[in-house]
């Protein structure tokens, strides 16, 4: 059960114990026929994704089109299916591992492409949690996932992505401060369970109205994304905390 303890569902449940963080978490359950039907009834967009693994592998977006029709988007492929049961059977036939079902977020966009945000939160022994790096991951054309390798997307400085987006609900400074506050609170909450952890790579998001979300938390985040930014100062800071 060791790996299960590091699963996305476990980390979601740990975070949900904090009432302040609960509203930043898209509702998540184990994938099943009942769970999918329930989510499709409640939400226009639903995500199905592996309970373990990373890099956007296997992520599926299901969007309600109305009149009992659903668009299923895998990679850059799309298919329209009639009925919740047929949609479940189609997805079930294409997944080989244990999956989650999650409320879909309408991500903020840059030039029509969705982006999410990698936030690095770190601490040194005996010191407080600090946000050491933030960047935006913009999906490639036709993709729902923002993983750079899989979708052919790109990274941007977070401030640039916000300024290039259609977000107008708050200034870039205000949105960045909100993201930082939620990220530090998430790191503190996760550490009630992962007591020895010194770093988290949080995948966060701003939706189209500027609301902050935590998509998932990574215990072993890849920091090479920060090397793709022209300014390497965040990468150097992250590395300095890892020593």
mmCIF file of N, CA and C in Angstrom, residues 100-225:
data_model
loop_
_atom_site.group_PDB
_atom_site.id
_atom_site.type_symbol
_atom_site.label_atom_id
_atom_site.label_comp_id
_atom_site.label_asym_id
_atom_site.label_seq_id
_atom_site.Cartn_x
_atom_site.Cartn_y
_atom_site.Cartn_z
ATOM 1 N N UNK A 100 -9.071 8.190 -11.222
ATOM 2 C CA UNK A 100 -9.891 9.120 -10.466
ATOM 3 C C UNK A 100 -10.836 9.838 -11.411
ATOM 4 N N UNK A 101 -11.915 10.351 -10.851
ATOM 5 C CA UNK A 101 -12.784 11.257 -11.594
ATOM 6 C C UNK A 101 -12.790 12.564 -10.810
ATOM 7 N N UNK A 102 -12.684 13.693 -11.529
ATOM 8 C CA UNK A 102 -12.490 14.991 -10.884
ATOM 9 C C UNK A 102 -13.302 16.050 -11.614
ATOM 10 N N UNK A 103 -13.847 16.978 -10.837
ATOM 11 C CA UNK A 103 -14.524 18.125 -11.445
ATOM 12 C C UNK A 103 -13.549 18.847 -12.374
ATOM 13 N N UNK A 104 -13.965 19.138 -13.594
ATOM 14 C CA UNK A 104 -13.111 19.847 -14.537
ATOM 15 C C UNK A 104 -13.123 21.342 -14.277
ATOM 16 N N UNK A 105 -11.973 21.965 -14.413
ATOM 17 C CA UNK A 105 -11.832 23.411 -14.214
ATOM 18 C C UNK A 105 -11.708 24.091 -15.576
ATOM 19 N N UNK A 106 -12.435 25.181 -15.754
ATOM 20 C CA UNK A 106 -12.283 25.978 -16.987
ATOM 21 C C UNK A 106 -11.068 26.877 -16.814
ATOM 22 N N UNK A 107 -9.907 26.376 -17.257
ATOM 23 C CA UNK A 107 -8.646 27.073 -17.025
ATOM 24 C C UNK A 107 -8.577 28.398 -17.772
ATOM 25 N N UNK A 108 -7.896 29.356 -17.152
ATOM 26 C CA UNK A 108 -7.561 30.588 -17.859
ATOM 27 C C UNK A 108 -6.719 30.229 -19.086
ATOM 28 N N UNK A 109 -6.747 31.085 -20.096
ATOM 29 C CA UNK A 109 -6.103 30.751 -21.372
ATOM 30 C C UNK A 109 -5.182 31.870 -21.855
ATOM 31 N N UNK A 110 -4.154 31.446 -22.591
ATOM 32 C CA UNK A 110 -3.272 32.359 -23.317
ATOM 33 C C UNK A 110 -3.419 32.033 -24.795
ATOM 34 N N UNK A 111 -3.863 32.994 -25.577
ATOM 35 C CA UNK A 111 -4.099 32.773 -27.018
ATOM 36 C C UNK A 111 -4.981 31.549 -27.262
ATOM 37 N N UNK A 112 -6.008 31.398 -26.437
ATOM 38 C CA UNK A 112 -6.960 30.306 -26.606
ATOM 39 C C UNK A 112 -6.522 28.969 -26.050
ATOM 40 N N UNK A 113 -5.301 28.894 -25.507
ATOM 41 C CA UNK A 113 -4.787 27.623 -24.982
ATOM 42 C C UNK A 113 -4.766 27.647 -23.451
ATOM 43 N N UNK A 114 -5.285 26.589 -22.810
ATOM 44 C CA UNK A 114 -5.333 26.584 -21.347
ATOM 45 C C UNK A 114 -3.936 26.532 -20.733
ATOM 46 N N UNK A 115 -3.810 27.152 -19.557
ATOM 47 C CA UNK A 115 -2.549 27.041 -18.831
ATOM 48 C C UNK A 115 -2.811 26.738 -17.364
ATOM 49 N N UNK A 116 -1.898 25.984 -16.775
ATOM 50 C CA UNK A 116 -1.897 25.835 -15.327
ATOM 51 C C UNK A 116 -0.549 26.294 -14.797
ATOM 52 N N UNK A 117 -0.339 26.121 -13.508
ATOM 53 C CA UNK A 117 0.780 26.787 -12.849
ATOM 54 C C UNK A 117 1.531 25.796 -11.967
ATOM 55 N N UNK A 118 2.834 25.726 -12.139
ATOM 56 C CA UNK A 118 3.678 24.936 -11.237
ATOM 57 C C UNK A 118 4.233 25.885 -10.162
ATOM 58 N N UNK A 119 3.966 25.534 -8.926
ATOM 59 C CA UNK A 119 4.443 26.321 -7.792
ATOM 60 C C UNK A 119 5.335 25.435 -6.933
ATOM 61 N N UNK A 120 6.579 25.825 -6.767
ATOM 62 C CA UNK A 120 7.515 25.116 -5.908
ATOM 63 C C UNK A 120 7.480 25.725 -4.508
ATOM 64 N N UNK A 121 7.247 24.860 -3.504
ATOM 65 C CA UNK A 121 7.246 25.304 -2.111
ATOM 66 C C UNK A 121 8.276 24.455 -1.369
ATOM 67 N N UNK A 122 9.194 25.106 -0.677
ATOM 68 C CA UNK A 122 10.296 24.391 -0.035
ATOM 69 C C UNK A 122 10.556 24.929 1.372
ATOM 70 N N UNK A 123 11.238 24.111 2.161
ATOM 71 C CA UNK A 123 11.690 24.573 3.477
ATOM 72 C C UNK A 123 13.022 23.920 3.803
ATOM 73 N N UNK A 124 13.795 24.644 4.561
ATOM 74 C CA UNK A 124 15.004 24.071 5.122
ATOM 75 C C UNK A 124 14.671 23.562 6.518
ATOM 76 N N UNK A 125 15.467 22.652 7.036
ATOM 77 C CA UNK A 125 15.217 22.095 8.359
ATOM 78 C C UNK A 125 15.083 23.212 9.396
ATOM 79 N N UNK A 126 13.966 23.191 10.101
ATOM 80 C CA UNK A 126 13.756 24.170 11.162
ATOM 81 C C UNK A 126 13.246 25.516 10.705
ATOM 82 N N UNK A 127 12.984 25.686 9.394
ATOM 83 C CA UNK A 127 12.512 26.988 8.902
ATOM 84 C C UNK A 127 11.132 26.867 8.255
ATOM 85 N N UNK A 128 10.564 27.993 7.896
ATOM 86 C CA UNK A 128 9.199 28.042 7.363
ATOM 87 C C UNK A 128 9.163 27.667 5.879
ATOM 88 N N UNK A 129 7.971 27.332 5.419
ATOM 89 C CA UNK A 129 7.765 27.061 4.000
ATOM 90 C C UNK A 129 7.862 28.358 3.196
ATOM 91 N N UNK A 130 8.504 28.276 2.040
ATOM 92 C CA UNK A 130 8.713 29.438 1.169
ATOM 93 C C UNK A 130 8.410 29.029 -0.269
ATOM 94 N N UNK A 131 7.722 29.896 -1.014
ATOM 95 C CA UNK A 131 7.544 29.688 -2.459
ATOM 96 C C UNK A 131 8.848 30.082 -3.142
ATOM 97 N N UNK A 132 9.483 29.106 -3.798
ATOM 98 C CA UNK A 132 10.787 29.360 -4.431
ATOM 99 C C UNK A 132 10.705 29.481 -5.951
ATOM 100 N N UNK A 133 9.586 29.109 -6.547
ATOM 101 C CA UNK A 133 9.469 29.205 -7.999
ATOM 102 C C UNK A 133 8.023 29.093 -8.451
ATOM 103 N N UNK A 134 7.670 29.823 -9.509
ATOM 104 C CA UNK A 134 6.334 29.768 -10.105
ATOM 105 C C UNK A 134 6.483 29.968 -11.611
ATOM 106 N N UNK A 135 5.788 29.148 -12.376
ATOM 107 C CA UNK A 135 5.753 29.347 -13.826
ATOM 108 C C UNK A 135 4.436 28.850 -14.381
ATOM 109 N N UNK A 136 4.114 29.282 -15.582
ATOM 110 C CA UNK A 136 2.895 28.849 -16.268
ATOM 111 C C UNK A 136 3.246 27.799 -17.313
ATOM 112 N N UNK A 137 2.430 26.748 -17.388
ATOM 113 C CA UNK A 137 2.566 25.712 -18.420
ATOM 114 C C UNK A 137 1.377 25.850 -19.367
ATOM 115 N N UNK A 138 1.675 26.206 -20.601
ATOM 116 C CA UNK A 138 0.623 26.457 -21.591
ATOM 117 C C UNK A 138 0.504 25.233 -22.499
ATOM 118 N N UNK A 139 -0.720 24.727 -22.656
ATOM 119 C CA UNK A 139 -0.954 23.528 -23.467
ATOM 120 C C UNK A 139 -0.615 23.784 -24.932
ATOM 121 N N UNK A 140 -0.209 22.729 -25.625
ATOM 122 C CA UNK A 140 -0.005 22.811 -27.063
ATOM 123 C C UNK A 140 -1.335 22.860 -27.800
ATOM 124 N N UNK A 141 -1.297 23.206 -29.058
ATOM 125 C CA UNK A 141 -2.525 23.339 -29.857
ATOM 126 C C UNK A 141 -3.313 22.034 -29.873
ATOM 127 N N UNK A 142 -4.605 22.117 -29.529
ATOM 128 C CA UNK A 142 -5.479 20.964 -29.596
ATOM 129 C C UNK A 142 -5.442 20.057 -28.388
ATOM 130 N N UNK A 143 -4.607 20.365 -27.397
ATOM 131 C CA UNK A 143 -4.470 19.512 -26.215
ATOM 132 C C UNK A 143 -5.163 20.130 -25.005
ATOM 133 N N UNK A 144 -5.599 19.247 -24.092
ATOM 134 C CA UNK A 144 -6.156 19.721 -22.828
ATOM 135 C C UNK A 144 -5.101 19.705 -21.741
ATOM 136 N N UNK A 145 -4.052 18.870 -21.908
ATOM 137 C CA UNK A 145 -3.015 18.777 -20.884
ATOM 138 C C UNK A 145 -1.926 19.806 -21.153
ATOM 139 N N UNK A 146 -1.301 20.250 -20.064
ATOM 140 C CA UNK A 146 -0.286 21.291 -20.205
ATOM 141 C C UNK A 146 1.124 20.719 -20.156
ATOM 142 N N UNK A 147 1.249 19.383 -19.990
ATOM 143 C CA UNK A 147 2.584 18.795 -19.973
ATOM 144 C C UNK A 147 3.320 19.157 -21.265
ATOM 145 N N UNK A 148 4.495 19.742 -21.111
ATOM 146 C CA UNK A 148 5.205 20.331 -22.253
ATOM 147 C C UNK A 148 5.605 19.269 -23.283
ATOM 148 N N UNK A 149 6.146 18.151 -22.810
ATOM 149 C CA UNK A 149 6.603 17.104 -23.739
ATOM 150 C C UNK A 149 5.435 16.470 -24.472
ATOM 151 N N UNK A 150 4.365 16.186 -23.753
ATOM 152 C CA UNK A 150 3.241 15.464 -24.372
ATOM 153 C C UNK A 150 2.431 16.332 -25.325
ATOM 154 N N UNK A 151 2.267 17.600 -24.974
ATOM 155 C CA UNK A 151 1.365 18.432 -25.762
ATOM 156 C C UNK A 151 2.092 19.379 -26.717
ATOM 157 N N UNK A 152 3.429 19.440 -26.601
ATOM 158 C CA UNK A 152 4.147 20.411 -27.417
ATOM 159 C C UNK A 152 3.871 21.838 -26.972
ATOM 160 N N UNK A 153 3.559 21.975 -25.686
ATOM 161 C CA UNK A 153 3.267 23.302 -25.144
ATOM 162 C C UNK A 153 4.538 24.058 -24.791
ATOM 163 N N UNK A 154 4.389 25.101 -23.985
ATOM 164 C CA UNK A 154 5.538 25.923 -23.623
ATOM 165 C C UNK A 154 5.375 26.452 -22.203
ATOM 166 N N UNK A 155 6.485 26.881 -21.635
ATOM 167 C CA UNK A 155 6.429 27.523 -20.325
ATOM 168 C C UNK A 155 6.574 29.027 -20.509
ATOM 169 N N UNK A 156 5.967 29.766 -19.587
ATOM 170 C CA UNK A 156 6.055 31.218 -19.577
ATOM 171 C C UNK A 156 6.259 31.679 -18.138
ATOM 172 N N UNK A 157 6.920 32.814 -17.931
ATOM 173 C CA UNK A 157 6.885 33.396 -16.594
ATOM 174 C C UNK A 157 5.422 33.616 -16.196
ATOM 175 N N UNK A 158 5.087 33.344 -14.956
ATOM 176 C CA UNK A 158 3.684 33.410 -14.544
ATOM 177 C C UNK A 158 3.079 34.791 -14.786
ATOM 178 N N UNK A 159 3.807 35.821 -14.442
ATOM 179 C CA UNK A 159 3.281 37.176 -14.630
ATOM 180 C C UNK A 159 2.950 37.425 -16.111
ATOM 181 N N UNK A 160 3.821 36.977 -17.005
ATOM 182 C CA UNK A 160 3.579 37.153 -18.440
ATOM 183 C C UNK A 160 2.305 36.436 -18.869
ATOM 184 N N UNK A 161 2.115 35.193 -18.382
ATOM 185 C CA UNK A 161 0.920 34.423 -18.751
ATOM 186 C C UNK A 161 -0.342 35.125 -18.284
ATOM 187 N N UNK A 162 -0.336 35.640 -17.072
ATOM 188 C CA UNK A 162 -1.514 36.347 -16.555
ATOM 189 C C UNK A 162 -1.795 37.590 -17.386
ATOM 190 N N UNK A 163 -0.748 38.320 -17.709
ATOM 191 C CA UNK A 163 -0.932 39.550 -18.490
ATOM 192 C C UNK A 163 -1.381 39.273 -19.921
ATOM 193 N N UNK A 164 -0.975 38.124 -20.468
ATOM 194 C CA UNK A 164 -1.383 37.749 -21.827
ATOM 195 C C UNK A 164 -2.770 37.106 -21.856
ATOM 196 N N UNK A 165 -3.268 36.699 -20.699
ATOM 197 C CA UNK A 165 -4.557 36.013 -20.626
ATOM 198 C C UNK A 165 -5.700 37.025 -20.621
ATOM 199 N N UNK A 166 -6.923 36.486 -20.590
ATOM 200 C CA UNK A 166 -8.104 37.356 -20.541
ATOM 201 C C UNK A 166 -8.520 37.649 -19.103
ATOM 202 N N UNK A 167 -7.696 37.236 -18.116
ATOM 203 C CA UNK A 167 -8.040 37.467 -16.715
ATOM 204 C C UNK A 167 -8.030 38.959 -16.404
ATOM 205 N N UNK A 168 -9.153 39.453 -15.905
ATOM 206 C CA UNK A 168 -9.245 40.869 -15.559
ATOM 207 C C UNK A 168 -9.859 41.058 -14.163
ATOM 208 N N UNK A 169 -10.055 39.961 -13.440
ATOM 209 C CA UNK A 169 -10.734 40.037 -12.145
ATOM 210 C C UNK A 169 -9.856 40.664 -11.074
ATOM 211 N N UNK A 170 -8.541 40.595 -11.275
ATOM 212 C CA UNK A 170 -7.587 41.150 -10.312
ATOM 213 C C UNK A 170 -6.276 41.393 -11.035
ATOM 214 N N UNK A 171 -5.387 42.163 -10.418
ATOM 215 C CA UNK A 171 -4.086 42.421 -11.024
ATOM 216 C C UNK A 171 -3.215 41.174 -10.933
ATOM 217 N N UNK A 172 -2.153 41.140 -11.735
ATOM 218 C CA UNK A 172 -1.212 40.022 -11.670
ATOM 219 C C UNK A 172 -0.629 39.900 -10.269
ATOM 220 N N UNK A 173 -0.304 41.022 -9.638
ATOM 221 C CA UNK A 173 0.245 40.988 -8.280
ATOM 222 C C UNK A 173 -0.720 40.330 -7.306
ATOM 223 N N UNK A 174 -2.002 40.704 -7.386
ATOM 224 C CA UNK A 174 -3.004 40.132 -6.477
ATOM 225 C C UNK A 174 -3.162 38.632 -6.694
ATOM 226 N N UNK A 175 -3.217 38.212 -7.956
ATOM 227 C CA UNK A 175 -3.385 36.791 -8.261
ATOM 228 C C UNK A 175 -2.177 35.982 -7.798
ATOM 229 N N UNK A 176 -0.981 36.513 -8.003
ATOM 230 C CA UNK A 176 0.239 35.816 -7.583
ATOM 231 C C UNK A 176 0.286 35.697 -6.056
ATOM 232 N N UNK A 177 -0.112 36.759 -5.353
ATOM 233 C CA UNK A 177 -0.135 36.691 -3.886
ATOM 234 C C UNK A 177 -1.141 35.654 -3.390
ATOM 235 N N UNK A 178 -2.303 35.573 -4.055
ATOM 236 C CA UNK A 178 -3.301 34.553 -3.679
ATOM 237 C C UNK A 178 -2.738 33.151 -3.881
ATOM 238 N N UNK A 179 -2.098 32.927 -5.026
ATOM 239 C CA UNK A 179 -1.505 31.622 -5.323
ATOM 240 C C UNK A 179 -0.451 31.257 -4.279
ATOM 241 N N UNK A 180 0.400 32.208 -3.924
ATOM 242 C CA UNK A 180 1.454 31.947 -2.931
ATOM 243 C C UNK A 180 0.851 31.584 -1.576
ATOM 244 N N UNK A 181 -0.166 32.325 -1.155
ATOM 245 C CA UNK A 181 -0.776 32.072 0.154
ATOM 246 C C UNK A 181 -1.396 30.677 0.210
ATOM 247 N N UNK A 182 -2.088 30.292 -0.855
ATOM 248 C CA UNK A 182 -2.703 28.958 -0.896
ATOM 249 C C UNK A 182 -1.626 27.875 -0.949
ATOM 250 N N UNK A 183 -0.562 28.114 -1.707
ATOM 251 C CA UNK A 183 0.517 27.124 -1.841
ATOM 252 C C UNK A 183 1.198 26.867 -0.501
ATOM 253 N N UNK A 184 1.499 27.916 0.247
ATOM 254 C CA UNK A 184 2.143 27.747 1.554
ATOM 255 C C UNK A 184 1.199 27.030 2.522
ATOM 256 N N UNK A 185 -0.081 27.396 2.505
ATOM 257 C CA UNK A 185 -1.057 26.711 3.363
ATOM 258 C C UNK A 185 -1.162 25.229 3.001
ATOM 259 N N UNK A 186 -1.086 24.922 1.705
ATOM 260 C CA UNK A 186 -1.148 23.522 1.254
ATOM 261 C C UNK A 186 0.070 22.736 1.736
ATOM 262 N N UNK A 187 1.260 23.354 1.634
ATOM 263 C CA UNK A 187 2.479 22.684 2.096
ATOM 264 C C UNK A 187 2.399 22.377 3.589
ATOM 265 N N UNK A 188 1.913 23.332 4.366
ATOM 266 C CA UNK A 188 1.762 23.115 5.815
ATOM 267 C C UNK A 188 0.794 21.969 6.096
ATOM 268 N N UNK A 189 -0.308 21.956 5.360
ATOM 269 C CA UNK A 189 -1.313 20.905 5.584
ATOM 270 C C UNK A 189 -0.786 19.533 5.176
ATOM 271 N N UNK A 190 -0.132 19.438 4.027
ATOM 272 C CA UNK A 190 0.427 18.164 3.579
ATOM 273 C C UNK A 190 1.459 17.633 4.575
ATOM 274 N N UNK A 191 2.162 18.544 5.216
ATOM 275 C CA UNK A 191 3.209 18.128 6.159
ATOM 276 C C UNK A 191 2.652 17.542 7.448
ATOM 277 N N UNK A 192 1.346 17.680 7.675
ATOM 278 C CA UNK A 192 0.752 16.986 8.820
ATOM 279 C C UNK A 192 0.744 15.475 8.575
ATOM 280 N N UNK A 193 0.863 15.082 7.319
ATOM 281 C CA UNK A 193 0.904 13.650 6.962
ATOM 282 C C UNK A 193 2.303 13.252 6.482
ATOM 283 N N UNK A 194 2.886 14.056 5.605
ATOM 284 C CA UNK A 194 4.233 13.784 5.069
ATOM 285 C C UNK A 194 5.241 14.611 5.875
ATOM 286 N N UNK A 195 5.484 14.168 7.096
ATOM 287 C CA UNK A 195 6.203 14.995 8.076
ATOM 288 C C UNK A 195 7.631 15.331 7.666
ATOM 289 N N UNK A 196 8.287 14.455 6.907
ATOM 290 C CA UNK A 196 9.694 14.673 6.567
ATOM 291 C C UNK A 196 9.904 15.364 5.227
ATOM 292 N N UNK A 197 8.801 15.700 4.568
ATOM 293 C CA UNK A 197 8.903 16.296 3.235
ATOM 294 C C UNK A 197 9.474 17.710 3.310
ATOM 295 N N UNK A 198 10.387 18.037 2.385
ATOM 296 C CA UNK A 198 11.010 19.363 2.348
ATOM 297 C C UNK A 198 10.662 20.142 1.082
ATOM 298 N N UNK A 199 9.959 19.495 0.160
ATOM 299 C CA UNK A 199 9.626 20.161 -1.098
ATOM 300 C C UNK A 199 8.301 19.612 -1.642
ATOM 301 N N UNK A 200 7.503 20.502 -2.207
ATOM 302 C CA UNK A 200 6.297 20.114 -2.950
ATOM 303 C C UNK A 200 6.293 20.886 -4.272
ATOM 304 N N UNK A 201 5.902 20.200 -5.322
ATOM 305 C CA UNK A 201 5.629 20.868 -6.586
ATOM 306 C C UNK A 201 4.125 20.847 -6.776
ATOM 307 N N UNK A 202 3.482 21.967 -6.556
ATOM 308 C CA UNK A 202 2.022 22.027 -6.638
ATOM 309 C C UNK A 202 1.598 22.405 -8.052
ATOM 310 N N UNK A 203 0.698 21.616 -8.622
ATOM 311 C CA UNK A 203 0.064 22.004 -9.877
ATOM 312 C C UNK A 203 -1.199 22.756 -9.508
ATOM 313 N N UNK A 204 -1.195 24.044 -9.779
ATOM 314 C CA UNK A 204 -2.297 24.919 -9.412
ATOM 315 C C UNK A 204 -2.892 25.529 -10.672
ATOM 316 N N UNK A 205 -3.973 26.257 -10.504
ATOM 317 C CA UNK A 205 -4.620 26.860 -11.670
ATOM 318 C C UNK A 205 -5.388 28.093 -11.254
ATOM 319 N N UNK A 206 -5.572 28.964 -12.222
ATOM 320 C CA UNK A 206 -6.540 30.052 -12.145
ATOM 321 C C UNK A 206 -7.633 29.720 -13.156
ATOM 322 N N UNK A 207 -8.887 29.765 -12.724
ATOM 323 C CA UNK A 207 -9.939 29.510 -13.706
ATOM 324 C C UNK A 207 -10.255 30.811 -14.446
ATOM 325 N N UNK A 208 -11.214 30.734 -15.332
ATOM 326 C CA UNK A 208 -11.482 31.874 -16.213
ATOM 327 C C UNK A 208 -11.975 33.104 -15.457
ATOM 328 N N UNK A 209 -12.389 32.922 -14.197
ATOM 329 C CA UNK A 209 -12.809 34.076 -13.393
ATOM 330 C C UNK A 209 -11.742 34.503 -12.385
ATOM 331 N N UNK A 210 -10.568 33.834 -12.409
ATOM 332 C CA UNK A 210 -9.472 34.210 -11.524
ATOM 333 C C UNK A 210 -9.451 33.483 -10.191
ATOM 334 N N UNK A 211 -10.302 32.503 -10.034
ATOM 335 C CA UNK A 211 -10.318 31.731 -8.787
ATOM 336 C C UNK A 211 -9.124 30.773 -8.743
ATOM 337 N N UNK A 212 -8.530 30.612 -7.548
ATOM 338 C CA UNK A 212 -7.360 29.762 -7.356
ATOM 339 C C UNK A 212 -7.775 28.331 -7.056
ATOM 340 N N UNK A 213 -7.114 27.369 -7.724
ATOM 341 C CA UNK A 213 -7.372 25.945 -7.513
ATOM 342 C C UNK A 213 -6.058 25.196 -7.304
ATOM 343 N N UNK A 214 -6.124 24.136 -6.509
ATOM 344 C CA UNK A 214 -5.022 23.178 -6.404
ATOM 345 C C UNK A 214 -5.436 21.931 -7.185
ATOM 346 N N UNK A 215 -4.727 21.633 -8.257
ATOM 347 C CA UNK A 215 -5.065 20.465 -9.075
ATOM 348 C C UNK A 215 -4.482 19.195 -8.449
ATOM 349 N N UNK A 216 -3.199 19.228 -8.114
ATOM 350 C CA UNK A 216 -2.586 18.099 -7.408
ATOM 351 C C UNK A 216 -1.230 18.515 -6.854
ATOM 352 N N UNK A 217 -0.714 17.697 -5.952
ATOM 353 C CA UNK A 217 0.573 17.969 -5.311
ATOM 354 C C UNK A 217 1.557 16.867 -5.666
ATOM 355 N N UNK A 218 2.779 17.249 -6.001
ATOM 356 C CA UNK A 218 3.831 16.294 -6.350
ATOM 357 C C UNK A 218 4.881 16.267 -5.253
ATOM 358 N N UNK A 219 5.231 15.048 -4.818
ATOM 359 C CA UNK A 219 6.236 14.899 -3.759
ATOM 360 C C UNK A 219 7.651 14.899 -4.324
ATOM 361 N N UNK A 220 7.793 14.553 -5.600
ATOM 362 C CA UNK A 220 9.113 14.510 -6.239
ATOM 363 C C UNK A 220 9.064 15.322 -7.537
ATOM 364 N N UNK A 221 8.900 16.628 -7.417
ATOM 365 C CA UNK A 221 8.706 17.449 -8.626
ATOM 366 C C UNK A 221 9.967 17.572 -9.472
ATOM 367 N N UNK A 222 9.768 17.588 -10.779
ATOM 368 C CA UNK A 222 10.848 17.800 -11.746
ATOM 369 C C UNK A 222 11.082 19.307 -11.852
ATOM 370 N N UNK A 223 12.303 19.741 -11.523
ATOM 371 C CA UNK A 223 12.570 21.186 -11.544
ATOM 372 C C UNK A 223 13.145 21.657 -12.881
ATOM 373 N N UNK A 224 13.332 20.715 -13.824
ATOM 374 C CA UNK A 224 13.950 21.107 -15.101
ATOM 375 C C UNK A 224 13.070 22.070 -15.897
ATOM 376 N N UNK A 225 11.762 22.100 -15.603
ATOM 377 C CA UNK A 225 10.884 23.060 -16.271
ATOM 378 C C UNK A 225 11.403 24.487 -16.119
#
